[in-house]
Coordinates of C-alpha atoms and ligand atoms in Angstrom, one line a residue:
M48 CA -139.2 148.7 -78.9
D49 CA -142.4 149.5 -81.0
A50 CA -141.3 150.1 -84.5
L51 CA -143.0 153.3 -84.7
I52 CA -141.1 154.8 -81.7
Q53 CA -137.8 153.2 -83.3
A54 CA -138.3 155.0 -86.7
A55 CA -139.2 158.6 -84.7
V56 CA -135.9 158.0 -82.8
R57 CA -133.7 157.3 -85.8
V58 CA -135.2 160.0 -88.1
R59 CA -134.4 162.7 -85.4
E60 CA -130.8 161.8 -86.2
N61 CA -131.7 163.4 -89.8
A62 CA -132.9 166.7 -88.2
F63 CA -131.1 169.9 -89.9
A64 CA -131.1 172.3 -86.5
P65 CA -127.8 173.9 -86.6
Y66 CA -129.6 177.1 -85.1
S67 CA -131.7 176.0 -82.3
N68 CA -129.9 172.5 -81.9
F69 CA -133.1 171.0 -80.8
R70 CA -133.7 167.7 -83.0
V71 CA -137.3 166.4 -83.3
G72 CA -138.2 163.3 -84.9
A73 CA -141.9 162.3 -85.9
A74 CA -143.5 159.0 -87.5
L75 CA -146.7 158.4 -88.5
E76 CA -148.6 154.9 -88.7
T77 CA -150.8 154.7 -91.8
A78 CA -154.4 152.9 -91.5
G79 CA -152.2 150.1 -93.7
G80 CA -149.3 150.0 -90.9
E81 CA -146.8 151.9 -93.2
I82 CA -144.3 154.1 -91.1
I83 CA -143.8 157.6 -92.6
T84 CA -141.0 159.6 -90.7
G85 CA -140.1 163.5 -90.6
C86 CA -137.5 165.6 -88.9
N87 CA -137.2 169.4 -88.4
V88 CA -135.4 171.2 -91.0
E89 CA -134.3 174.7 -90.1
N90 CA -133.2 177.7 -92.3
A91 CA -130.9 180.6 -91.8
S92 CA -134.0 182.8 -92.1
Y93 CA -135.4 181.4 -89.1
G94 CA -139.2 181.6 -89.5
L95 CA -138.9 179.4 -92.6
T96 CA -138.3 176.4 -90.6
M97 CA -140.3 173.1 -90.8
C98 CA -141.2 171.0 -87.7
A99 CA -141.1 167.2 -87.7
E100 CA -144.5 166.6 -87.3
R101 CA -145.2 168.8 -90.4
T102 CA -142.6 167.1 -92.5
A103 CA -143.8 163.8 -91.8
I104 CA -147.5 164.7 -92.6
F105 CA -146.7 166.7 -95.9
K106 CA -144.2 163.6 -97.0
A107 CA -147.2 161.4 -96.5
V108 CA -149.6 163.5 -98.3
S109 CA -147.5 163.7 -101.3
E110 CA -147.3 160.2 -101.4
G111 CA -150.8 160.0 -101.7
H112 CA -152.2 159.4 -98.2
R113 CA -155.3 161.2 -97.3
P114 CA -157.0 162.6 -94.2
H115 CA -158.0 160.0 -91.7
S116 CA -155.8 157.5 -93.1
F117 CA -153.4 157.4 -89.8
Q118 CA -153.7 155.8 -86.8
R119 CA -150.8 156.8 -84.4
V120 CA -148.5 159.5 -84.3
V121 CA -145.0 159.3 -82.1
V122 CA -143.0 162.6 -81.5
C123 CA -139.0 162.3 -80.2
T124 CA -137.1 164.7 -78.9
D125 CA -134.2 164.4 -76.1
A126 CA -135.5 167.0 -73.8
V127 CA -135.8 166.2 -70.1
E128 CA -139.7 167.5 -70.3
L129 CA -141.3 165.6 -73.2
T130 CA -142.5 168.0 -75.8
P131 CA -146.0 168.1 -77.4
P132 CA -146.3 169.4 -80.9
C133 CA -146.4 173.1 -81.2
G134 CA -149.9 174.9 -82.3
A135 CA -149.3 174.9 -86.0
C136 CA -148.4 171.3 -86.0
R137 CA -151.5 170.2 -83.9
Q138 CA -153.6 172.2 -86.4
I139 CA -152.1 170.0 -89.6
L140 CA -152.1 166.9 -87.4
W141 CA -155.7 167.4 -86.6
E142 CA -156.9 167.7 -90.6
F143 CA -155.1 164.5 -91.5
C144 CA -155.2 162.5 -88.3
G145 CA -158.1 163.4 -86.4
D146 CA -158.1 162.2 -82.9
V147 CA -155.3 159.8 -82.8
P148 CA -153.0 158.6 -80.0
V149 CA -149.8 161.2 -80.2
I150 CA -147.0 159.4 -78.3
L151 CA -144.3 161.5 -76.9
V152 CA -141.0 160.0 -76.2
N153 CA -137.4 161.2 -75.4
L154 CA -134.0 159.3 -75.5
K155 CA -133.8 158.6 -71.9
G156 CA -136.8 156.2 -72.4
K157 CA -139.6 158.7 -70.7
R158 CA -142.8 158.3 -72.6
R159 CA -146.3 159.9 -72.5
E160 CA -149.5 159.3 -74.7
F161 CA -152.2 161.5 -75.3
Q162 CA -155.2 161.6 -77.8
L163 CA -154.5 164.6 -80.1
R164 CA -158.2 165.9 -78.9
E165 CA -156.6 166.3 -75.5
L166 CA -153.8 168.4 -76.9
F167 CA -155.9 170.2 -79.4
P168 CA -159.4 170.7 -77.9
E169 CA -162.3 172.6 -79.6
A170 CA -160.1 172.4 -83.0
F171 CA -160.8 174.2 -86.3
D172 CA -162.2 171.7 -88.4
A173 CA -162.4 171.2 -92.0
A174 CA -166.0 169.7 -91.6
N175 CA -167.5 173.0 -90.2
L176 CA -166.1 175.3 -93.1
S177 CA -169.4 175.5 -95.0
E178 CA -171.6 178.4 -94.2
Ligands
THU354 N1 -139.9 171.9 -83.7 C1 -140.5 170.6 -84.2 O1 -139.8 170.0 -84.9 N2 -141.7 170.4 -83.7 C2 -142.5 171.1 -83.0 O2 -143.7 170.5 -82.8 C3 -142.0 172.2 -82.2 C4 -140.5 172.6 -82.4 C5 -138.6 172.2 -84.1 C6 -138.5 173.5 -84.6 C7 -137.4 174.3 -84.5 O3 -136.8 173.2 -85.4 C8 -136.9 173.4 -83.1 O4 -137.9 172.5 -82.9 C9 -136.6 174.4 -82.2 O5 -138.1 175.4 -81.9

């Protein structure tokens, strides 16, 4: 199995999801081939929950990675129907990854690949901030 998929499957085990019982793992591949992972982290104050994809991005950025230095994203859940990233995560992924492949997997071996642009068309983009 692709090491990036394996990393997303493995980090999903670390999810802290006692409220939803929906565990998510995400893995980013940097331009240099490094793998950075994240899981969802829930809170008793539900709205404070952090998704797996954003955990991974924020970990990567805090380790010094910068926009457009990622080449692939994998998201792993155990849902029968594959679950693409939520809207907030799509925006954050767009800022740091741009139009990269987003590979969705579940534990039953289902797999589907999208380009981020397909999931997040007409993005709000940092490049368009100047008036
Ligand atoms: N979740 C993610 O980790 N990523 C997403 O893109 C969507 C949702 C998490 C948040 C929450 O802990 C659980 O899945 C159920 O919504």
